Short mmCIF file of C-alpha atoms and ligand atoms in Angstrom, two decimals:
data_model
loop_
_atom_site.label_atom_id
_atom_site.label_comp_id
_atom_site.label_asym_id
_atom_site.label_seq_id
_atom_site.Cartn_x
_atom_site.Cartn_y
_atom_site.Cartn_z
CA MET C 1 0.00 0.00 0.00
CA ASN C 2 1.44 3.38 -0.97
CA LYS C 3 -0.69 5.79 1.01
CA LYS C 4 1.57 8.18 2.93
CA ILE C 5 1.15 7.33 6.58
CA PRO C 6 0.13 10.38 8.61
CA THR C 7 1.96 11.26 11.83
CA ARG C 8 -1.27 10.73 13.75
CA ILE C 9 -3.68 8.09 12.56
CA TYR C 10 -7.20 9.06 13.52
CA LEU C 11 -10.29 6.95 14.10
CA SER C 12 -13.86 8.15 13.90
CA GLU C 13 -16.27 7.47 16.77
CA ASP C 14 -18.02 4.68 14.91
CA GLU C 15 -14.69 2.88 14.45
CA LEU C 16 -14.26 2.56 18.23
CA PRO C 17 -14.47 -0.97 19.72
CA LYS C 18 -17.88 -2.22 20.81
CA PHE C 19 -16.46 -5.36 22.45
CA TRP C 20 -13.62 -6.18 24.75
CA TYR C 21 -11.53 -9.02 23.37
CA ASN C 22 -10.84 -11.94 25.71
CA LEU C 23 -7.47 -13.35 24.63
CA ARG C 24 -7.81 -16.37 26.92
CA ALA C 25 -10.62 -17.69 24.71
CA ASP C 26 -8.14 -18.13 21.86
CA MET C 27 -5.36 -19.73 23.94
CA LYS C 28 -5.14 -23.49 23.56
CA ASN C 29 -3.05 -23.61 26.72
CA LYS C 30 -5.03 -21.54 29.20
CA PRO C 31 -3.52 -19.83 32.21
CA ASP C 32 -3.98 -21.88 35.38
CA PRO C 33 -7.08 -21.06 37.43
CA MET C 34 -6.94 -19.00 40.62
CA LEU C 35 -7.11 -21.28 43.66
CA HIS C 36 -8.87 -20.85 46.97
CA PRO C 37 -6.03 -20.74 49.52
CA GLY C 38 -7.93 -22.96 51.99
CA THR C 39 -9.24 -25.73 49.73
CA LEU C 40 -6.73 -25.35 46.87
CA LYS C 41 -9.71 -25.76 44.50
CA PRO C 42 -10.34 -23.27 41.67
CA VAL C 43 -12.11 -20.22 43.07
CA THR C 44 -15.80 -19.78 42.35
CA ALA C 45 -17.80 -16.62 41.81
CA ALA C 46 -19.18 -17.10 45.33
CA ASP C 47 -15.64 -17.09 46.78
CA LEU C 48 -14.90 -13.74 45.15
CA ALA C 49 -18.29 -12.12 45.81
CA PRO C 50 -17.44 -10.56 49.21
CA VAL C 51 -14.48 -8.75 47.64
CA PHE C 52 -15.32 -7.86 44.00
CA CYS C 53 -18.32 -6.60 42.01
CA ASN C 54 -20.28 -9.36 40.25
CA GLY C 55 -19.75 -7.79 36.83
CA VAL C 56 -16.00 -8.13 37.01
CA ILE C 57 -16.08 -11.55 38.70
CA GLU C 58 -17.93 -12.94 35.70
CA GLN C 59 -15.27 -11.50 33.39
CA GLU C 60 -12.43 -12.67 35.61
CA LEU C 61 -13.56 -16.30 35.51
CA ASP C 62 -14.53 -16.40 31.83
CA ASP C 63 -11.86 -17.94 29.64
CA THR C 64 -14.12 -19.03 26.78
CA THR C 65 -16.12 -16.01 25.53
CA ARG C 66 -14.06 -14.26 22.85
CA LEU C 67 -15.94 -10.99 22.57
CA ILE C 68 -17.59 -9.35 25.55
CA PRO C 69 -19.91 -6.45 24.70
CA ILE C 70 -18.89 -3.08 26.16
CA PRO C 71 -22.03 -1.65 27.82
CA ASP C 72 -23.38 1.43 26.00
CA ALA C 73 -22.76 3.57 29.08
CA ILE C 74 -19.08 2.56 29.05
CA GLN C 75 -18.78 3.24 25.34
CA ASP C 76 -20.04 6.74 26.18
CA PHE C 77 -17.56 7.02 29.05
CA TYR C 78 -14.72 6.05 26.68
CA ARG C 79 -15.81 8.56 24.05
CA ALA C 80 -15.10 11.41 26.49
CA TYR C 81 -11.36 10.78 26.09
CA ARG C 82 -10.88 8.17 23.36
CA PRO C 83 -9.65 7.17 20.88
CA SER C 84 -6.16 7.78 22.21
CA PRO C 85 -3.62 8.94 19.63
CA LEU C 86 -1.65 6.43 17.55
CA ILE C 87 1.47 8.25 16.45
CA ARG C 88 4.14 7.46 13.88
CA ALA C 89 7.45 8.40 15.50
CA TYR C 90 8.89 10.00 12.37
CA TYR C 91 11.18 12.30 14.36
CA LEU C 92 12.56 9.52 16.54
CA GLU C 93 13.16 7.33 13.48
CA LYS C 94 15.07 10.18 11.92
CA ILE C 95 17.46 10.88 14.79
CA LEU C 96 18.08 7.17 15.25
CA GLY C 97 18.78 6.83 11.53
CA THR C 98 16.87 3.57 11.50
CA PRO C 99 15.11 1.98 8.55
CA ALA C 100 12.49 0.71 11.02
CA GLU C 101 9.02 2.25 11.27
CA ILE C 102 8.11 3.12 14.87
CA TYR C 103 4.56 3.68 16.14
CA TYR C 104 3.27 4.36 19.62
CA LYS C 105 -0.17 4.47 21.21
CA PHE C 106 -0.32 7.28 23.78
CA GLU C 107 -2.64 6.69 26.74
CA GLY C 108 -1.61 9.78 28.71
CA THR C 109 -4.05 12.37 27.34
CA ASN C 110 -6.78 11.97 29.97
CA THR C 111 -6.48 13.85 33.28
CA SER C 112 -5.50 10.77 35.29
CA GLY C 113 -2.54 10.59 32.93
CA SER C 114 -2.50 6.90 32.01
CA HIS C 115 -4.36 3.92 30.56
CA LYS C 116 -5.76 3.10 34.03
CA LEU C 117 -8.97 5.05 33.35
CA ASN C 118 -9.92 2.40 30.75
CA SER C 119 -10.59 -0.07 33.56
CA ALA C 120 -11.57 2.40 36.31
CA GLY C 121 -14.63 3.48 34.29
CA PRO C 122 -16.07 -0.02 33.83
CA GLN C 123 -15.30 -1.05 37.41
CA ALA C 124 -17.14 1.97 38.86
CA TYR C 125 -19.99 1.40 36.40
CA TYR C 126 -20.54 -2.21 37.52
CA ALA C 127 -20.44 -1.15 41.18
CA LYS C 128 -23.09 1.49 40.57
CA GLU C 129 -25.28 -0.93 38.57
CA GLU C 130 -25.13 -3.43 41.43
CA GLY C 131 -26.34 -0.86 43.97
CA LEU C 132 -23.05 -0.47 45.86
CA THR C 133 -22.30 2.87 47.49
CA SER C 134 -18.54 2.78 48.02
CA LEU C 135 -15.32 1.22 46.78
CA THR C 136 -11.84 0.76 48.20
CA THR C 137 -8.56 0.42 46.42
CA GLU C 138 -4.84 0.91 46.77
CA THR C 139 -2.47 3.02 44.76
CA GLY C 140 1.29 3.04 44.52
CA ALA C 141 2.46 5.78 42.22
CA GLY C 142 -1.01 7.31 42.22
CA GLN C 143 -2.18 6.74 38.65
CA TRP C 144 -4.71 4.08 39.52
CA GLY C 145 -6.03 6.00 42.53
CA THR C 146 -6.50 9.07 40.35
CA ALA C 147 -8.27 7.08 37.65
CA MET C 148 -10.62 5.52 40.24
CA ALA C 149 -11.22 8.93 41.83
CA MET C 150 -12.28 10.25 38.42
CA ALA C 151 -14.53 7.25 37.73
CA CYS C 152 -16.11 7.38 41.21
CA GLY C 153 -16.62 11.12 40.81
CA PHE C 154 -18.42 10.39 37.53
CA TYR C 155 -20.63 7.64 38.97
CA ASP C 156 -21.12 9.31 42.35
CA LEU C 157 -19.54 6.57 44.49
CA LYS C 158 -17.47 7.04 47.65
CA LEU C 159 -13.87 5.93 47.31
CA ILE C 160 -11.22 5.12 49.91
CA VAL C 161 -7.69 4.95 48.50
CA TYR C 162 -4.90 3.36 50.51
CA MET C 163 -1.84 5.05 49.10
CA VAL C 164 1.61 3.60 49.75
CA LYS C 165 2.89 5.96 52.47
CA ILE C 166 6.22 6.87 50.91
CA SER C 167 4.49 7.66 47.65
CA SER C 168 1.82 9.86 49.31
CA GLU C 169 4.68 11.88 50.82
CA GLN C 170 6.61 12.08 47.54
CA LYS C 171 3.63 12.95 45.37
CA PRO C 172 1.54 15.60 47.11
CA TYR C 173 -0.06 16.71 43.82
CA ARG C 174 -1.31 13.23 43.04
CA LYS C 175 -2.89 13.18 46.48
CA ALA C 176 -4.45 16.60 45.96
CA LEU C 177 -5.85 15.58 42.57
CA MET C 178 -7.52 12.46 44.00
CA GLU C 179 -8.97 14.48 46.88
CA THR C 180 -10.23 17.10 44.45
CA TYR C 181 -12.20 14.39 42.65
CA GLY C 182 -13.65 13.47 46.05
CA ALA C 183 -11.59 10.45 47.14
CA ASN C 184 -10.63 9.77 50.77
CA LEU C 185 -6.84 9.21 50.89
CA ILE C 186 -5.26 7.09 53.64
CA PRO C 187 -1.46 6.59 53.71
CA SER C 188 -0.69 2.87 54.08
CA PRO C 189 0.12 1.13 56.35
CA SER C 190 -2.47 2.81 58.54
CA ASN C 191 -4.10 2.08 61.88
CA THR C 192 -7.54 1.86 60.21
CA THR C 193 -7.16 -1.88 59.54
CA GLU C 194 -5.90 -4.97 61.34
CA SER C 195 -3.40 -5.76 58.60
CA GLY C 196 -2.10 -2.19 58.70
CA ARG C 197 -1.75 -2.22 62.49
CA LYS C 198 0.10 -5.53 62.36
CA ILE C 199 2.62 -4.23 59.85
CA LEU C 200 3.11 -1.01 61.85
CA GLU C 201 3.77 -3.01 65.01
CA GLY C 202 6.58 -4.87 63.27
CA ASP C 203 7.99 -1.82 61.49
CA PRO C 204 6.59 1.56 62.63
CA ASP C 205 8.75 3.51 60.16
CA THR C 206 7.96 1.50 57.03
CA GLY C 207 7.22 3.44 53.85
CA GLY C 208 4.67 0.80 52.94
CA SER C 209 4.27 -1.37 49.84
CA LEU C 210 1.59 -2.14 47.28
CA GLY C 211 1.07 -5.62 48.74
CA CYS C 212 0.37 -4.06 52.13
CA ALA C 213 -1.98 -1.39 50.77
CA ILE C 214 -3.91 -4.12 48.94
CA SER C 215 -4.38 -6.03 52.20
CA GLU C 216 -5.79 -2.91 53.86
CA ALA C 217 -8.13 -2.08 50.99
CA ILE C 218 -9.52 -5.62 50.82
CA GLU C 219 -10.04 -5.76 54.58
CA THR C 220 -12.00 -2.50 54.59
CA ALA C 221 -14.12 -3.55 51.58
CA VAL C 222 -15.07 -6.85 53.21
CA LYS C 223 -15.97 -5.17 56.51
CA THR C 224 -18.03 -2.32 55.02
CA ASP C 225 -21.66 -2.61 53.92
CA LYS C 226 -22.34 -2.13 50.17
CA CYS C 227 -18.66 -1.75 49.52
CA ARG C 228 -16.29 -3.72 47.29
CA TYR C 229 -12.63 -3.65 46.34
CA VAL C 230 -11.24 -2.69 42.92
CA LEU C 231 -7.81 -3.43 41.47
CA GLY C 232 -6.13 -1.58 38.62
CA SER C 233 -3.77 -4.18 37.20
CA VAL C 234 -2.72 -7.86 37.33
CA LEU C 235 -6.19 -9.44 37.12
CA ASN C 236 -7.65 -10.70 33.87
CA HIS C 237 -10.72 -8.47 33.90
CA VAL C 238 -8.42 -5.43 34.00
CA LEU C 239 -6.46 -6.75 31.05
CA LEU C 240 -9.77 -7.37 29.28
CA HIS C 241 -10.85 -3.73 29.67
CA GLN C 242 -7.46 -2.59 28.40
CA THR C 243 -7.94 -4.48 25.11
CA ILE C 244 -9.58 -1.33 23.75
CA ILE C 245 -5.99 -0.02 23.42
CA GLY C 246 -4.95 -2.84 21.11
CA GLN C 247 -8.20 -2.90 19.18
CA GLU C 248 -8.07 0.83 18.41
CA THR C 249 -4.45 0.39 17.37
CA LYS C 250 -5.22 -2.54 15.10
CA THR C 251 -8.18 -0.80 13.44
CA ALA C 252 -6.03 2.27 12.77
CA MET C 253 -3.10 0.22 11.44
CA ASP C 254 -5.34 -1.94 9.26
CA LYS C 255 -6.56 1.20 7.48
CA TYR C 256 -3.03 1.66 6.16
CA GLY C 257 -2.08 -1.99 5.84
CA ILE C 258 0.51 -1.69 8.62
CA LYS C 259 1.53 -4.94 10.31
CA PRO C 260 3.72 -4.64 13.42
CA ASP C 261 6.65 -7.08 13.61
CA ILE C 262 7.54 -6.21 17.19
CA ILE C 263 5.08 -5.17 19.89
CA ILE C 264 6.51 -3.71 23.08
CA GLY C 265 5.04 -2.60 26.39
CA CYS C 266 6.20 -1.88 29.91
CA ALA C 267 4.91 -4.38 32.43
CA GLY C 268 4.03 -3.79 36.05
CA GLY C 269 1.07 -6.12 36.47
CA GLY C 270 0.71 -6.54 32.72
CA SER C 271 -2.48 -4.69 31.86
CA ASN C 272 -1.35 -2.05 29.35
CA LEU C 273 0.91 -4.48 27.52
CA GLY C 274 -1.75 -7.20 27.64
CA GLY C 275 -4.36 -4.80 26.29
CA LEU C 276 -2.14 -3.48 23.52
CA MET C 277 -0.92 -6.84 22.33
CA ALA C 278 -4.14 -8.90 22.65
CA PRO C 279 -5.52 -8.58 19.09
CA PHE C 280 -2.02 -9.02 17.62
CA MET C 281 -1.33 -12.06 19.79
CA ALA C 282 -4.64 -13.47 18.51
CA GLU C 283 -3.17 -13.49 14.99
CA LYS C 284 -0.01 -15.14 16.23
CA LEU C 285 -1.99 -17.84 18.05
CA ALA C 286 -3.97 -18.41 14.85
CA GLY C 287 -0.71 -18.89 12.92
CA LYS C 288 -1.31 -15.74 10.86
CA SER C 289 1.58 -13.68 12.17
CA ASN C 290 5.16 -14.05 13.24
CA ALA C 291 5.25 -10.94 15.38
CA ARG C 292 7.45 -10.77 18.49
CA PHE C 293 6.10 -9.49 21.78
CA ILE C 294 8.34 -7.91 24.40
CA ALA C 295 7.53 -7.07 28.03
CA VAL C 296 9.90 -4.54 29.61
CA GLU C 297 10.27 -4.42 33.37
CA PRO C 298 12.57 -2.53 35.75
CA ALA C 299 15.76 -4.31 36.77
CA SER C 300 14.77 -3.44 40.35
CA CYS C 301 11.58 -5.54 40.20
CA PRO C 302 12.22 -8.32 37.66
CA SER C 303 9.13 -10.57 37.98
CA PHE C 304 9.53 -12.00 34.48
CA THR C 305 13.25 -12.21 33.95
CA ARG C 306 14.28 -13.40 37.41
CA GLY C 307 10.97 -14.45 38.96
CA ARG C 308 9.44 -17.92 39.39
CA TYR C 309 6.35 -19.29 37.67
CA ALA C 310 4.41 -20.41 40.74
CA TYR C 311 1.19 -20.11 42.70
CA ASP C 312 1.50 -17.10 44.99
CA PHE C 313 -0.55 -14.59 46.93
CA GLY C 314 -1.36 -11.19 45.49
CA ASP C 315 -0.82 -9.33 48.76
CA THR C 316 1.54 -9.22 51.73
CA ALA C 317 -1.01 -10.38 54.32
CA LYS C 318 -1.70 -13.47 52.14
CA THR C 319 -5.46 -12.92 52.01
CA THR C 320 -6.02 -13.16 48.23
CA PRO C 321 -6.65 -16.31 46.21
CA LEU C 322 -3.55 -18.08 44.92
CA ILE C 323 -2.53 -16.95 41.46
CA ARG C 324 -0.19 -18.90 39.18
CA MET C 325 2.11 -16.24 37.85
CA GLN C 326 5.62 -14.99 37.37
CA THR C 327 6.41 -13.78 40.88
CA LEU C 328 9.18 -12.56 43.15
CA GLY C 329 7.18 -13.59 46.23
CA SER C 330 4.60 -11.47 48.05
CA ALA C 331 7.20 -10.52 50.69
CA PHE C 332 9.47 -8.99 48.05
CA VAL C 333 9.74 -5.21 48.50
CA PRO C 334 11.53 -3.59 45.58
CA SER C 335 13.99 -0.79 46.28
CA ALA C 336 12.62 2.71 45.84
CA ASN C 337 12.64 3.64 42.17
CA HIS C 338 10.79 6.13 40.05
CA ALA C 339 8.70 3.73 38.02
CA GLY C 340 6.20 3.37 40.88
CA GLY C 341 3.65 1.64 38.64
CA LEU C 342 6.07 -1.20 37.93
CA ARG C 343 6.86 -2.16 41.51
CA TYR C 344 4.51 -5.12 41.98
CA HIS C 345 5.90 -8.55 42.88
CA GLY C 346 3.69 -10.55 40.50
CA MET C 347 2.35 -10.49 36.94
CA ASN C 348 -0.93 -11.16 35.17
CA THR C 349 -1.59 -14.91 34.72
CA THR C 350 -2.27 -14.72 30.99
CA LEU C 351 0.99 -12.92 30.28
CA SER C 352 2.82 -15.25 32.66
CA LYS C 353 1.50 -18.25 30.76
CA LEU C 354 2.43 -16.77 27.37
CA TYR C 355 5.92 -16.08 28.71
CA HIS C 356 6.19 -19.60 30.11
CA ASP C 357 5.13 -21.00 26.71
CA GLY C 358 7.68 -18.90 24.80
CA LEU C 359 5.16 -16.61 23.07
CA LEU C 360 6.16 -13.50 24.99
CA GLU C 361 9.73 -12.28 25.57
CA ALA C 362 10.83 -10.13 28.49
CA ARG C 363 13.76 -7.92 29.36
CA ALA C 364 14.71 -5.86 32.40
CA GLU C 365 16.14 -2.35 32.15
CA LYS C 366 18.09 -0.15 34.53
CA GLN C 367 16.52 3.11 35.67
CA THR C 368 19.16 5.52 34.29
CA ASP C 369 19.14 3.77 30.88
CA VAL C 370 15.37 4.12 30.82
CA PHE C 371 15.59 7.84 31.53
CA ASP C 372 18.27 8.27 28.85
CA ALA C 373 15.76 6.80 26.40
CA ALA C 374 12.94 8.99 27.75
CA ILE C 375 14.99 12.15 27.20
CA GLN C 376 15.97 11.11 23.69
CA PHE C 377 12.30 10.46 22.90
CA MET C 378 10.81 13.61 24.44
CA LYS C 379 13.27 15.94 22.77
CA VAL C 380 12.12 14.92 19.32
CA GLU C 381 8.57 13.63 19.82
CA GLY C 382 7.58 16.38 22.26
CA ILE C 383 5.73 14.17 24.73
CA LEU C 384 6.94 13.89 28.33
CA PRO C 385 6.68 10.16 29.06
CA ALA C 386 5.89 8.51 32.40
CA PRO C 387 8.92 6.69 33.86
CA GLU C 388 6.95 3.42 33.54
CA SER C 389 6.23 3.99 29.84
CA SER C 390 9.85 4.91 29.23
CA HIS C 391 10.80 1.26 29.72
CA ALA C 392 8.92 0.55 26.49
CA ILE C 393 10.66 3.47 24.77
CA LYS C 394 14.05 2.04 25.77
CA ALA C 395 13.27 -1.33 24.17
CA ALA C 396 11.76 0.28 21.06
CA ILE C 397 14.91 2.35 20.53
CA ASP C 398 17.12 -0.71 21.04
CA GLU C 399 15.11 -2.70 18.48
CA ALA C 400 15.24 0.21 16.03
CA LEU C 401 19.03 0.32 16.44
CA VAL C 402 19.24 -3.41 15.70
CA CYS C 403 17.42 -2.66 12.43
CA LYS C 404 19.93 0.07 11.72
CA LYS C 405 22.72 -2.52 11.93
CA THR C 406 20.98 -5.21 9.93
CA GLY C 407 19.23 -2.87 7.50
CA GLU C 408 15.89 -4.55 8.20
CA LYS C 409 12.81 -2.40 7.80
CA LYS C 410 10.81 -3.74 10.74
CA VAL C 411 7.61 -2.22 12.05
CA ILE C 412 7.85 -1.53 15.77
CA LEU C 413 4.81 -0.70 17.90
CA PHE C 414 5.04 0.29 21.53
CA GLY C 415 2.63 1.37 24.24
CA LEU C 416 3.24 4.81 25.73
CA SER C 417 1.11 4.12 28.77
CA GLY C 418 1.17 7.56 30.39
CA THR C 419 2.43 11.09 30.86
CA GLY C 420 5.26 12.04 33.20
CA PHE C 421 3.81 15.34 34.41
CA PHE C 422 3.45 14.01 37.96
CA ASP C 423 6.95 12.56 37.94
CA MET C 424 9.06 15.69 37.85
CA THR C 425 10.85 14.63 41.05
CA ALA C 426 12.11 11.68 39.07
CA TYR C 427 13.26 13.85 36.19
CA ALA C 428 14.89 16.24 38.68
CA SER C 429 16.87 13.39 40.22
CA TYR C 430 17.92 12.28 36.73
CA ASN C 431 19.02 15.83 35.91
CA ASN C 432 21.06 16.32 39.07
CA LYS C 433 22.51 12.81 38.80
CA THR C 434 21.24 11.51 42.14
CA MET C 435 19.28 8.72 40.46
CA SER C 436 20.37 5.26 41.59
CA ASP C 437 20.27 1.92 39.81
CA TYR C 438 19.76 -0.54 42.62
CA ILE C 439 19.38 -4.07 41.32
CA PRO C 440 18.43 -6.79 43.82
CA ASN C 441 21.09 -9.45 44.36
CA ASP C 442 20.31 -13.16 44.52
CA ALA C 443 20.04 -13.08 48.32
CA ASP C 444 17.41 -10.30 48.11
CA LEU C 445 15.43 -12.41 45.67
CA GLU C 446 15.76 -15.54 47.82
CA ARG C 447 14.09 -13.69 50.70
CA GLY C 448 11.13 -12.98 48.44
CA PHE C 449 11.00 -16.52 47.05
CA ALA C 450 10.91 -17.89 50.61
CA SER C 451 7.44 -16.33 50.98
CA ILE C 452 6.00 -18.29 48.01
CA PRO C 453 3.72 -21.06 49.29
CA GLY C 454 4.77 -24.53 48.15
CA ILE C 455 1.73 -25.38 46.04
CA PRO C 456 2.39 -28.29 43.67
CA GLN C 457 1.77 -27.45 40.02
CA ASN C 458 1.71 -29.29 36.71
CA GLY C 459 3.59 -28.20 33.61
C1 PLP L 1 0.18 1.48 36.32
C2 PLP L 1 1.00 1.87 35.19
C3 PLP L 1 1.78 0.93 34.50
C4 PLP L 1 1.91 -0.50 34.92
O1 PLP L 1 0.74 -1.25 34.97
P1 PLP L 1 0.38 -2.38 33.93
O2 PLP L 1 -0.79 -3.06 34.53
O3 PLP L 1 1.56 -3.27 33.78
O4 PLP L 1 0.03 -1.70 32.67
C5 PLP L 1 2.49 1.35 33.40
N1 PLP L 1 2.47 2.63 32.99
C6 PLP L 1 1.74 3.56 33.64
C7 PLP L 1 1.77 4.97 33.13
C8 PLP L 1 0.98 3.21 34.74
O5 PLP L 1 0.25 4.13 35.37
#
């Protein structure tokens, strides 16, 4: 096809997805089911009902329905800020001198600043439909908390956000933004829950962790009337909602006959990458494409590249069902780094399975290298990337430079999951060279692995 490809490829409203695409339905080898930690039997909807909304439970447990209709109200919600831009990185290609074509899908244009709103909207919608009055959640870097605050503001639901304490101190503007949308912010660990009090007893000065904030949020949801818990990553229903990213991308690319050879995303719990790659992975599973898929994680929290594929808990207090995933152990606490959204010990089960089966590659990148890539990108493309998203930029640049050596004209697609406007402390520490590159040693990892329960598994 000879049509000149525009810098931004637009979609009209009627080209927007009307279904979420459930990748698990097309996987011959399904991810292993979540297990009840007491019985070690696959969890049922009834097991999850005290914690989650029914709408998302149904989606979480469904690994056979390919296309799940997006409710009209959610299509309307999406139209307020979607489609997100798909951009041809002409300027980046030029300074790299690569024959490769580079495209990125930018999810940072909504006020919450990332793709998280794509799942926050549906989760608040289901809660409202089911007659609930409040929700609880946790947030690390603050993106998910902000997205939920926006969605709960929209659907008039109360929201309690347990924000990892160190992060609530480092990011006062995130906190203010969530509060402005009406959320109730509690630094975690707190004395409002048993799990919080227990952690504080052991370590009164702790800066907290995501695993700990999750324990607090779940405990409060279970103990409060007409209240449930919502999670912004890791689980399959979140990945499902994020498939609008990949579907918009594919529709836009199909208009110009563009077929990506390499699809790249940063991975914290796996939702933006999973959502971006889903429709492309479908073609690979069907034998219609040879594309490569690359997950990029921080070297400080390497759940794919140095983790184990095992049944593990999703939280520190070990209250969640057991999830078979790439994990560093629920007791693993990554060193402080600026990609707050990538500091979770585990990974989505579907992505973990694809990695285990050799369909998904992974690499880990050092913080300063990631920021080098971010600066190179923002100077020519103009967009200030989130530190998380910059992991994907780093890998995209590296792949483009491989093409420069080999002369191959590959098509590279990456997910630019968010904006870095709330991460200026990170950029400041890069600028004044105080940024560190702590990488856990084997002994650090062993301490995390020791917390993984010894559940036997097949294959
Ligand atoms: C939360 C977040 C991530 C990581 O979460 P995933 O579920 O792996 O997508 C990545 N980028 C940004 C900007 C985020 O806010």
